[in-house]
């Protein structure tokens, strides 16, 4: 069908000599444009509607378009259904990013005053912004992200224009750099905290002011939640990930890097099925990104997922994930399933997408459940979506050849509705008492907004009504009522106590999360609750209070079958792991997985006296018993997650005398476990063990590089490699004790500058990945800084690298146009 578009080699050679404009861009300079498509015509909204193919039973409607708006990338509605629209007008006017340094960004408020489903009124809420990234309606105004600042803006005189501008955070990304790798998407979650994508801080509105708290970073572009407050996000080549549990609770215990419930890949299949050729993708030259007929084969620009929380489409669609893939001009639908606390997602119809377009400028970047219950899309509608720092020569060639740089003053907001339905926007009342019933509304957006309004207003007079609703509404209403009481700061022990025995497991789990120590006896009564949700919540809560310590021990056997329960319990036991082991071994049938986990945590604590006490406890167990083997397994680090870095040698103050007796009694199963433990510890005079390493302090110049590199890491690297350097399964390998990080610094410098492709091994684990080149985005000093940072962070003691060394490496390979492979770097076979 598309054979007429095949580009001849002669044309490619002549074309690319003109298009290879950026000497620092990635990929080969000499590329062949395999699909000679004519320049696509920018379509009018009516023409764009005709270009859509949507699932049967649905239709696409236009809410707003140019000239009313330009380049919309984010939406947020206030309680009256007014849409705050972020117009990122300065983004990528050409392949050089011309105009990004100009204050052309706008926050508009759009209204549908006559209820026909189309915007007919626009007010400019804020303008003169430099590449704004996000907007969220809150507290009668809006949070506006204009890196490096997160502002709270508000209109106080009724003209619709912000006349209050207060700084919430001055470290919300950076003014320059890669927009896709910076903080975005502030989202008010069920627990009354505002979380963000690509940012390690959360915020809470307290007494009219925003307070901040550090959290693990997550995702790349876009944030959403399901009906139970579980966070969903994605990365450009990874459709959907989730936190099944509150990630903030995991950080309570640095002795155990619990990860069973966070950063989990929900969707494994990354396939895409466009309905027209999509040649303008960044790595279209590699032979894998595009099919034989020129269509994107797998996710590469995924962003802005939305969990659909309305019954408008029917019961089969509630809780589905809708995920934009702008490079493929489509929106995917995934049906999510839950079993034992774990969520997985599948495309309900292989080979087809929920929504796709033949219009190459259809660029959906965020999906939402709207105040009318429909599915809404922000479509930035333009040819270029890849930022200049990551443009390849191949994509530049496509952009130039097919005239995709212009126009840049278009943009659409679409909504998808079922055939024959005209949903209307829900507008909430202003009186607190009248807002309360909306906590049980069928639309998740309405429930969220009602909860936010009541928490903002903190009107104690409505607390009895909210408490009553917590006992009488539908399950989702009861959950929102409980969290509303928490957010209002209104004690409601009776409501929580009643919910602990609710017939709905999700409600019981919510009550467990919110229970305080005064309900210790009630919590103890839930140890045998059959619901995994309740068990997980009970693990988090019972391990936190001394009054419920015995409950945590009694719950521990549940951890044998579910790591989510195990990690929840261990998260609250910081500094008490050894004492918990003592209680467990004294109980009947102590669970081996929990013993191994707690034993590993004691070693991670790295306190000589406690480790020696653990070894004494291990020796006191019946020789080669399941209990002893489990404790040895954890102490030896053999239960560490796949790909985890090798533990550092722990220097004890003296030799544990029990090691000899353990060795004498060890059978074939115990011997390798004991050998692993013996290999992890050292003491004065131990044969064959070097003395403790001498850590050479950084010079002032090296410390400055380290500090600058930490900022680069937190901006560009942290979303994938995580603040603790442990990476994410299926996405990014661990940097901790990695041979790539701690080996020759030139190796890591080369891959930072030019990227890395193909299969590699890190700490013995195989990965097949594409790390993008960062040489065009980072200066020599920034490259040296981030390398110095990762070589000295996480107890690393490797040498720094100088800016001059990076400069020389860049100069030595100035003609390189492709990413490195492991073999080329001497890390995967013979050196080249």
PDB file of C-alpha atoms in Angstrom, residues 252-404:
ATOM      1  CA  UNK A 252      10.248   4.916  56.710  1.00  0.00           C
ATOM      2  CA  UNK A 253      12.796   2.107  56.763  1.00  0.00           C
ATOM      3  CA  UNK A 254      16.072   2.637  54.883  1.00  0.00           C
ATOM      4  CA  UNK A 255      17.201  -0.811  56.040  1.00  0.00           C
ATOM      5  CA  UNK A 256      14.885  -2.504  53.570  1.00  0.00           C
ATOM      6  CA  UNK A 257      14.353  -1.168  50.071  1.00  0.00           C
ATOM      7  CA  UNK A 258      10.797  -2.444  49.832  1.00  0.00           C
ATOM      8  CA  UNK A 259       9.704  -2.273  46.250  1.00  0.00           C
ATOM      9  CA  UNK A 260       7.081  -4.948  45.772  1.00  0.00           C
ATOM     10  CA  UNK A 261       4.319  -2.363  45.453  1.00  0.00           C
ATOM     11  CA  UNK A 262       5.914   0.675  43.801  1.00  0.00           C
ATOM     12  CA  UNK A 263       7.037   1.392  40.273  1.00  0.00           C
ATOM     13  CA  UNK A 264       5.381  -1.795  39.063  1.00  0.00           C
ATOM     14  CA  UNK A 265       5.026  -2.251  35.312  1.00  0.00           C
ATOM     15  CA  UNK A 266       1.287  -2.723  34.800  1.00  0.00           C
ATOM     16  CA  UNK A 267       1.372  -3.207  31.026  1.00  0.00           C
ATOM     17  CA  UNK A 268       3.980  -5.532  29.549  1.00  0.00           C
ATOM     18  CA  UNK A 269       3.072  -5.337  25.867  1.00  0.00           C
ATOM     19  CA  UNK A 270       4.344  -2.042  24.438  1.00  0.00           C
ATOM     20  CA  UNK A 271       2.951  -2.593  20.914  1.00  0.00           C
ATOM     21  CA  UNK A 272       1.229   0.181  19.007  1.00  0.00           C
ATOM     22  CA  UNK A 273      -1.126  -0.079  16.032  1.00  0.00           C
ATOM     23  CA  UNK A 274      -1.342   3.253  14.173  1.00  0.00           C
ATOM     24  CA  UNK A 275      -3.756   3.510  11.264  1.00  0.00           C
ATOM     25  CA  UNK A 276      -1.379   5.517   9.055  1.00  0.00           C
ATOM     26  CA  UNK A 277       2.386   5.741   8.530  1.00  0.00           C
ATOM     27  CA  UNK A 278       4.259   7.525  11.318  1.00  0.00           C
ATOM     28  CA  UNK A 279       7.761   8.025   9.877  1.00  0.00           C
ATOM     29  CA  UNK A 280       8.621  11.040  12.033  1.00  0.00           C
ATOM     30  CA  UNK A 281       9.901   9.175  15.088  1.00  0.00           C
ATOM     31  CA  UNK A 282      13.265   9.729  16.676  1.00  0.00           C
ATOM     32  CA  UNK A 283      14.819   6.340  15.955  1.00  0.00           C
ATOM     33  CA  UNK A 284      13.077   5.536  12.700  1.00  0.00           C
ATOM     34  CA  UNK A 285      16.469   4.712  11.239  1.00  0.00           C
ATOM     35  CA  UNK A 286      17.143   1.668  13.426  1.00  0.00           C
ATOM     36  CA  UNK A 287      15.101  -0.941  11.560  1.00  0.00           C
ATOM     37  CA  UNK A 288      13.005  -1.776  14.636  1.00  0.00           C
ATOM     38  CA  UNK A 289      10.980   1.326  15.422  1.00  0.00           C
ATOM     39  CA  UNK A 290       8.959   1.280  12.193  1.00  0.00           C
ATOM     40  CA  UNK A 291       7.145  -1.593  10.525  1.00  0.00           C
ATOM     41  CA  UNK A 292       7.543  -2.427   6.856  1.00  0.00           C
ATOM     42  CA  UNK A 293       4.713  -0.021   6.027  1.00  0.00           C
ATOM     43  CA  UNK A 294       6.149   2.835   8.093  1.00  0.00           C
ATOM     44  CA  UNK A 295       4.120   2.560  11.307  1.00  0.00           C
ATOM     45  CA  UNK A 296       5.444   2.866  14.843  1.00  0.00           C
ATOM     46  CA  UNK A 297       5.722  -0.624  16.351  1.00  0.00           C
ATOM     47  CA  UNK A 298       6.108   0.169  20.049  1.00  0.00           C
ATOM     48  CA  UNK A 299       5.713   3.021  22.504  1.00  0.00           C
ATOM     49  CA  UNK A 300       8.243   5.829  22.235  1.00  0.00           C
ATOM     50  CA  UNK A 301       6.443   9.033  23.314  1.00  0.00           C
ATOM     51  CA  UNK A 302       3.897   7.713  25.816  1.00  0.00           C
ATOM     52  CA  UNK A 303       2.604  10.291  28.303  1.00  0.00           C
ATOM     53  CA  UNK A 304      -0.354  11.647  30.267  1.00  0.00           C
ATOM     54  CA  UNK A 305      -2.242   8.467  31.197  1.00  0.00           C
ATOM     55  CA  UNK A 306      -5.720   8.848  32.619  1.00  0.00           C
ATOM     56  CA  UNK A 307      -7.662   6.308  34.705  1.00  0.00           C
ATOM     57  CA  UNK A 308     -11.291   6.530  33.645  1.00  0.00           C
ATOM     58  CA  UNK A 309     -13.454   6.947  36.745  1.00  0.00           C
ATOM     59  CA  UNK A 310     -16.923   7.562  35.343  1.00  0.00           C
ATOM     60  CA  UNK A 311     -19.826   5.209  34.529  1.00  0.00           C
ATOM     61  CA  UNK A 312     -20.647   7.148  31.350  1.00  0.00           C
ATOM     62  CA  UNK A 313     -19.071   4.540  29.061  1.00  0.00           C
ATOM     63  CA  UNK A 314     -20.543   1.584  30.944  1.00  0.00           C
ATOM     64  CA  UNK A 315     -19.294  -0.675  33.717  1.00  0.00           C
ATOM     65  CA  UNK A 316     -16.681  -2.368  31.506  1.00  0.00           C
ATOM     66  CA  UNK A 317     -14.822   0.941  31.153  1.00  0.00           C
ATOM     67  CA  UNK A 318     -14.707   2.041  34.793  1.00  0.00           C
ATOM     68  CA  UNK A 319     -11.111   1.853  35.980  1.00  0.00           C
ATOM     69  CA  UNK A 320      -9.695   1.472  32.468  1.00  0.00           C
ATOM     70  CA  UNK A 321      -6.496   3.304  31.579  1.00  0.00           C
ATOM     71  CA  UNK A 322      -6.442   5.572  28.544  1.00  0.00           C
ATOM     72  CA  UNK A 323      -2.887   6.324  27.454  1.00  0.00           C
ATOM     73  CA  UNK A 324      -1.857   8.826  24.750  1.00  0.00           C
ATOM     74  CA  UNK A 325       0.922   7.932  22.307  1.00  0.00           C
ATOM     75  CA  UNK A 326       1.405  11.172  20.345  1.00  0.00           C
ATOM     76  CA  UNK A 327       4.177   9.819  18.107  1.00  0.00           C
ATOM     77  CA  UNK A 328       1.707   7.223  16.836  1.00  0.00           C
ATOM     78  CA  UNK A 329      -1.248   9.658  16.743  1.00  0.00           C
ATOM     79  CA  UNK A 330      -3.391   7.487  18.988  1.00  0.00           C
ATOM     80  CA  UNK A 331      -4.831   6.828  22.435  1.00  0.00           C
ATOM     81  CA  UNK A 332      -4.658   3.312  23.838  1.00  0.00           C
ATOM     82  CA  UNK A 333      -7.158   1.638  26.124  1.00  0.00           C
ATOM     83  CA  UNK A 334      -6.082  -0.895  28.729  1.00  0.00           C
ATOM     84  CA  UNK A 335      -8.453  -2.971  30.840  1.00  0.00           C
ATOM     85  CA  UNK A 336      -6.975  -3.283  34.331  1.00  0.00           C
ATOM     86  CA  UNK A 337      -7.389  -6.399  36.462  1.00  0.00           C
ATOM     87  CA  UNK A 338      -6.515  -6.886  40.132  1.00  0.00           C
ATOM     88  CA  UNK A 339      -5.506 -10.035  41.979  1.00  0.00           C
ATOM     89  CA  UNK A 340      -3.984 -10.214  45.458  1.00  0.00           C
ATOM     90  CA  UNK A 341      -3.228  -6.497  45.404  1.00  0.00           C
ATOM     91  CA  UNK A 342      -1.410  -6.627  42.052  1.00  0.00           C
ATOM     92  CA  UNK A 343      -2.796  -4.803  38.993  1.00  0.00           C
ATOM     93  CA  UNK A 344      -2.143  -5.813  35.391  1.00  0.00           C
ATOM     94  CA  UNK A 345      -3.358  -4.260  32.160  1.00  0.00           C
ATOM     95  CA  UNK A 346      -4.184  -5.599  28.696  1.00  0.00           C
ATOM     96  CA  UNK A 347      -5.387  -4.172  25.413  1.00  0.00           C
ATOM     97  CA  UNK A 348      -8.929  -5.559  25.011  1.00  0.00           C
ATOM     98  CA  UNK A 349      -8.601  -5.884  21.233  1.00  0.00           C
ATOM     99  CA  UNK A 350      -5.183  -6.750  19.860  1.00  0.00           C
ATOM    100  CA  UNK A 351      -4.267  -4.947  16.677  1.00  0.00           C
ATOM    101  CA  UNK A 352      -6.682  -2.063  17.238  1.00  0.00           C
ATOM    102  CA  UNK A 353      -6.612   1.140  19.263  1.00  0.00           C
ATOM    103  CA  UNK A 354      -9.435   2.885  21.080  1.00  0.00           C
ATOM    104  CA  UNK A 355      -8.729   6.110  19.178  1.00  0.00           C
ATOM    105  CA  UNK A 356      -6.365   6.726  16.281  1.00  0.00           C
ATOM    106  CA  UNK A 357      -5.978   9.314  13.560  1.00  0.00           C
ATOM    107  CA  UNK A 358      -4.527   9.562  10.073  1.00  0.00           C
ATOM    108  CA  UNK A 359      -3.600  13.166  10.924  1.00  0.00           C
ATOM    109  CA  UNK A 360       0.110  13.273  11.750  1.00  0.00           C
ATOM    110  CA  UNK A 361      -0.343  16.454  13.792  1.00  0.00           C
ATOM    111  CA  UNK A 362      -2.813  14.853  16.206  1.00  0.00           C
ATOM    112  CA  UNK A 363      -0.666  14.892  19.353  1.00  0.00           C
ATOM    113  CA  UNK A 364      -2.642  13.848  22.454  1.00  0.00           C
ATOM    114  CA  UNK A 365      -0.462  14.411  25.538  1.00  0.00           C
ATOM    115  CA  UNK A 366      -2.878  14.125  28.486  1.00  0.00           C
ATOM    116  CA  UNK A 367      -6.093  12.173  29.129  1.00  0.00           C
ATOM    117  CA  UNK A 368      -8.614  12.984  31.860  1.00  0.00           C
ATOM    118  CA  UNK A 369     -11.985  12.063  33.286  1.00  0.00           C
ATOM    119  CA  UNK A 370     -13.863  15.360  33.069  1.00  0.00           C
ATOM    120  CA  UNK A 371     -16.543  16.958  35.265  1.00  0.00           C
ATOM    121  CA  UNK A 372     -19.144  15.687  32.809  1.00  0.00           C
ATOM    122  CA  UNK A 373     -17.907  12.101  33.045  1.00  0.00           C
ATOM    123  CA  UNK A 374     -16.510  12.067  29.513  1.00  0.00           C
ATOM    124  CA  UNK A 375     -12.955  11.268  28.419  1.00  0.00           C
ATOM    125  CA  UNK A 376     -11.024  14.466  27.635  1.00  0.00           C
ATOM    126  CA  UNK A 377      -7.812  14.886  25.640  1.00  0.00           C
ATOM    127  CA  UNK A 378      -5.304  17.729  25.416  1.00  0.00           C
ATOM    128  CA  UNK A 379      -4.001  17.767  21.835  1.00  0.00           C
ATOM    129  CA  UNK A 380      -1.038  20.104  21.295  1.00  0.00           C
ATOM    130  CA  UNK A 381      -1.549  19.666  17.528  1.00  0.00           C
ATOM    131  CA  UNK A 382       1.800  20.259  15.841  1.00  0.00           C
ATOM    132  CA  UNK A 383       4.468  18.534  13.786  1.00  0.00           C
ATOM    133  CA  UNK A 384       7.363  18.572  16.254  1.00  0.00           C
ATOM    134  CA  UNK A 385       6.925  16.997  19.667  1.00  0.00           C
ATOM    135  CA  UNK A 386      10.509  15.887  20.390  1.00  0.00           C
ATOM    136  CA  UNK A 387      12.573  18.483  22.231  1.00  0.00           C
ATOM    137  CA  UNK A 388      15.666  19.798  20.477  1.00  0.00           C
ATOM    138  CA  UNK A 389      18.095  18.189  22.903  1.00  0.00           C
ATOM    139  CA  UNK A 390      17.061  14.692  21.826  1.00  0.00           C
ATOM    140  CA  UNK A 391      16.414  15.203  18.118  1.00  0.00           C
ATOM    141  CA  UNK A 392      18.214  12.689  15.902  1.00  0.00           C
ATOM    142  CA  UNK A 393      19.518  13.483  12.442  1.00  0.00           C
ATOM    143  CA  UNK A 394      16.892  11.103  11.104  1.00  0.00           C
ATOM    144  CA  UNK A 395      14.010  12.990  12.724  1.00  0.00           C
ATOM    145  CA  UNK A 396      15.412  16.358  11.666  1.00  0.00           C
ATOM    146  CA  UNK A 397      15.513  15.062   8.110  1.00  0.00           C
ATOM    147  CA  UNK A 398      11.854  14.011   8.319  1.00  0.00           C
ATOM    148  CA  UNK A 399      10.807  17.297   9.867  1.00  0.00           C
ATOM    149  CA  UNK A 400      12.536  19.327   7.162  1.00  0.00           C
ATOM    150  CA  UNK A 401      11.539  17.126   4.253  1.00  0.00           C
ATOM    151  CA  UNK A 402       7.898  17.046   5.261  1.00  0.00           C
ATOM    152  CA  UNK A 403       7.604  20.645   6.513  1.00  0.00           C
ATOM    153  CA  UNK A 404       6.527  19.746  10.052  1.00  0.00           C
TER     154      UNK A 404
END
